[in-house]
Short mmCIF file of C-alpha atoms in Angstrom, two decimals:
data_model
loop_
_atom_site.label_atom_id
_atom_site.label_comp_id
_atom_site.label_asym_id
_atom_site.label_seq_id
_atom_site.Cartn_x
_atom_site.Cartn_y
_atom_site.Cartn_z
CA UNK A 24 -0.87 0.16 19.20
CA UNK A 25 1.11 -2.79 18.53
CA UNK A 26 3.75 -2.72 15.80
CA UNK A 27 3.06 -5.79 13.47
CA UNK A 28 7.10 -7.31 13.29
CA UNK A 29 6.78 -10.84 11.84
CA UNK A 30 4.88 -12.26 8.65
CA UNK A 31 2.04 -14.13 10.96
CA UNK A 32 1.54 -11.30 12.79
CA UNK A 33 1.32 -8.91 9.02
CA UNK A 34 -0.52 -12.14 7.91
CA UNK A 35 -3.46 -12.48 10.23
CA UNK A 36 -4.05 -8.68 10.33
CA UNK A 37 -4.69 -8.77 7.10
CA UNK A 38 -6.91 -11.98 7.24
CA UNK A 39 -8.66 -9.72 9.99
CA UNK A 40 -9.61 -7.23 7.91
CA UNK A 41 -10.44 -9.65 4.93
CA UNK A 42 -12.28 -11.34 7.13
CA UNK A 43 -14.95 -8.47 7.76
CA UNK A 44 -15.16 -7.10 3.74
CA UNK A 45 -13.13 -6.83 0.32
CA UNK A 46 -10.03 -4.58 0.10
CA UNK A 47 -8.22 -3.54 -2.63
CA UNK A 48 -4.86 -4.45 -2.63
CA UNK A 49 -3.61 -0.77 -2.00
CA UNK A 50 -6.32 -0.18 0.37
CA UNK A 51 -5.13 -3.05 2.49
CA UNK A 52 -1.26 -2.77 2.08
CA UNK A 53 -2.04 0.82 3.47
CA UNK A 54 -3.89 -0.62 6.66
CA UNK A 55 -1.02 -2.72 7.28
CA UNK A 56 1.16 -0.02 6.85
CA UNK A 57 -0.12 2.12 9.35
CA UNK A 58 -0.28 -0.79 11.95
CA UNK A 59 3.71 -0.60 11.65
CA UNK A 60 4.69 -3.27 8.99
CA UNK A 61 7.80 -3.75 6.95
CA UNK A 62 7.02 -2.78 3.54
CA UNK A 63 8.81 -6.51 2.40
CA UNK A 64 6.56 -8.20 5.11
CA UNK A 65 3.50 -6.39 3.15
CA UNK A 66 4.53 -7.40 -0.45
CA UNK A 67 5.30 -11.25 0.77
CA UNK A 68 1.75 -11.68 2.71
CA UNK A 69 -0.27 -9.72 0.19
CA UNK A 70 1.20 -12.55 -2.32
CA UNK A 71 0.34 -15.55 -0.04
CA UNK A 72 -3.25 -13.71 0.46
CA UNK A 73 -3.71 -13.14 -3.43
CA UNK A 74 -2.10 -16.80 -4.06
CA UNK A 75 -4.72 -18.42 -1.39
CA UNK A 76 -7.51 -16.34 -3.18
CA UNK A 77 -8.59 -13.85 -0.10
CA UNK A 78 -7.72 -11.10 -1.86
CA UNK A 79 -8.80 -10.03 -5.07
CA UNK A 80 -9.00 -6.66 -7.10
CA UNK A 81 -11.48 -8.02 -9.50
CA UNK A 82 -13.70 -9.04 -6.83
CA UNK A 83 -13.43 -5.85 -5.09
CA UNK A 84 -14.26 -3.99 -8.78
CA UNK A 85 -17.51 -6.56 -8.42
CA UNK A 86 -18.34 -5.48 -5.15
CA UNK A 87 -18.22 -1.74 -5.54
CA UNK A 88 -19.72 -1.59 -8.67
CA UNK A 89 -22.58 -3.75 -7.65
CA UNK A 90 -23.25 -1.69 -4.16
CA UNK A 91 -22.71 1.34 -6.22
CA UNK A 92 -25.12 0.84 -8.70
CA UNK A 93 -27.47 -0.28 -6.14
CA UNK A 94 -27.54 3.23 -4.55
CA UNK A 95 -27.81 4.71 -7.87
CA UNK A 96 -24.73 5.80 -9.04
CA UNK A 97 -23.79 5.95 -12.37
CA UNK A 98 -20.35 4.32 -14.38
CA UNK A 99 -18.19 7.58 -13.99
CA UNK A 100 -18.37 8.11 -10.10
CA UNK A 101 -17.84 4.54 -10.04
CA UNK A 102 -15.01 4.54 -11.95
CA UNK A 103 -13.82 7.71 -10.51
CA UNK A 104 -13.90 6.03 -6.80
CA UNK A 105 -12.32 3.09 -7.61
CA UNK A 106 -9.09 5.36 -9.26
CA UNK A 107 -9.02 6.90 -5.71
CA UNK A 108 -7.95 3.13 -4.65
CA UNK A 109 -5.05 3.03 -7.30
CA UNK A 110 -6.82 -0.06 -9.35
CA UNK A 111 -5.48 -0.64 -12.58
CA UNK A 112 -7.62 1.47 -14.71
CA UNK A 113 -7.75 -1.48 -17.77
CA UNK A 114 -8.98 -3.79 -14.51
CA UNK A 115 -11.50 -0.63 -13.76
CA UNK A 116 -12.62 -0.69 -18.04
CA UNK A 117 -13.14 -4.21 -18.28
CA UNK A 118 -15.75 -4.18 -15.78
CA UNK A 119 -17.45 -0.87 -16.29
CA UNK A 120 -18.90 -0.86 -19.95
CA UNK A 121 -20.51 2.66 -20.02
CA UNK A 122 -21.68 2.04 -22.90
CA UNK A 123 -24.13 -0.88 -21.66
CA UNK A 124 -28.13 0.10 -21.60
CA UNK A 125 -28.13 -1.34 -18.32
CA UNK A 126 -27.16 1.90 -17.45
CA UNK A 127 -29.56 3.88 -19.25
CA UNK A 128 -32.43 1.77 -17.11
CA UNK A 129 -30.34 2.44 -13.47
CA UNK A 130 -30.24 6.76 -15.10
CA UNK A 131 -34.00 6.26 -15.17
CA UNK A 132 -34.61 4.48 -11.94
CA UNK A 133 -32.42 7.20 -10.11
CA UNK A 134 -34.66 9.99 -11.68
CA UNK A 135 -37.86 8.33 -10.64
CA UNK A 136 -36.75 7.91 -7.41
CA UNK A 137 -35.88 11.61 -6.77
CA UNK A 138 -38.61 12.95 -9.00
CA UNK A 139 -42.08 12.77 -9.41
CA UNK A 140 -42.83 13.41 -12.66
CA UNK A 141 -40.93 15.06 -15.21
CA UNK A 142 -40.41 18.31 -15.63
CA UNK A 143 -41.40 20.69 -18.87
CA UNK A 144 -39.93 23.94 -16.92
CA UNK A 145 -36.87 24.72 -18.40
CA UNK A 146 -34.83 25.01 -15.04
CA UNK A 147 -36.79 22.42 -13.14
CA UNK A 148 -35.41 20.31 -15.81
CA UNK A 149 -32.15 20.92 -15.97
CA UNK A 150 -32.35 20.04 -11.75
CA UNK A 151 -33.11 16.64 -13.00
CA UNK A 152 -30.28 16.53 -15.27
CA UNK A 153 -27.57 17.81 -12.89
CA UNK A 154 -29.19 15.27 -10.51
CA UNK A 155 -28.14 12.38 -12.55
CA UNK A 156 -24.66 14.18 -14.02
CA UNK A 157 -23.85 14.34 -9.92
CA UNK A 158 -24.12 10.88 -9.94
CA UNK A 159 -22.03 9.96 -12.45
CA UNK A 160 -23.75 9.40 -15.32
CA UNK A 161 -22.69 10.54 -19.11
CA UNK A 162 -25.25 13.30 -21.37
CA UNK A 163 -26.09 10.03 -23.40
CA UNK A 164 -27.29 7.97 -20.70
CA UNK A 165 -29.35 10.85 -19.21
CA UNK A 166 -31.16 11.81 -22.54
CA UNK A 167 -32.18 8.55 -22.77
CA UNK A 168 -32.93 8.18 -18.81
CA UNK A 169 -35.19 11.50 -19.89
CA UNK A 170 -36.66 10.30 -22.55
CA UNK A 171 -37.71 7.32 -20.78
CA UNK A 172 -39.18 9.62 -18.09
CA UNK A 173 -41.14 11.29 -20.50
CA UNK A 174 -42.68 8.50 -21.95
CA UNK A 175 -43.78 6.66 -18.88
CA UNK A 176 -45.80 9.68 -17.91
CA UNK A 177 -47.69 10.07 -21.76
#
């Protein structure tokens, strides 16, 4: 492995991996990192790339909330995953409003998907709930994603 020693060498890694998705700006000081680069190189390039508009946290938040969602996951793992990336958890709030009802529609998708019809089985039931609670989503957004379950099949 090659040791990245001057700013256009730091500079076009990181374009590199820009180039193939979104990073978070800890996610992609730590690639850069482990390729060998100065920590002042990192600071200076990840400046230019933020400056130039390449890199951007909010746009990452928008990304991975989006795909998230899309696989049916629920505000609290997302919020949880994107902590794991050291985001600014105010950034993290002012993009995931839990308490949104689009949520309470993507609770009852994800429990349609998985389940057939609802359950009146007291254990059975509670499967469905721990279902959604795995992924991510709050009691409120899962009574309702219930309750919507149960009236679809009335």
């Amino acid at each position: 492995m090659r040791i990245l020693t001057t700013e256009s060498e730091v500079y076009q890694a990181a374009i590199d991996y820009l180039s193939r998705r979104e990073h978070a700006s800890q996610e992609l000081k730590s690639k850069l990192k482990a390729k060998g680069a100065d920590d002042n190189l990192i600071d200076v390039v990840l400046t230019r790339v933020q400056t130039l508009g390449y890199q951007s946290d909010e746009r990452y938040i928008e990304m991975i909330i989006r795909s998230r969602k899309a696989r049916g996951y629920g505000p609290n793992y997302i919020r949880q995953m994107l902590q794991q990336f050291r985001l600014d958890s105010s950034l993290i709030d002012a993009y995931i409003d839990s308490r949104n009802p689009e949520w309470n529609r993507c609770a009852y998708q994800q429990l349609s998907k998985k389940f057939k019809q609802p359950e009146t089985e007291f254990k059975l039931r509670q499967k469905q709930q721990q279902h959604l609670y795995q992924r991510g989503f709050s009691p409120e957004q899962i009574r309702s994603a219930l309750s919507l379950f149960d009236q679809a099949f009335e």
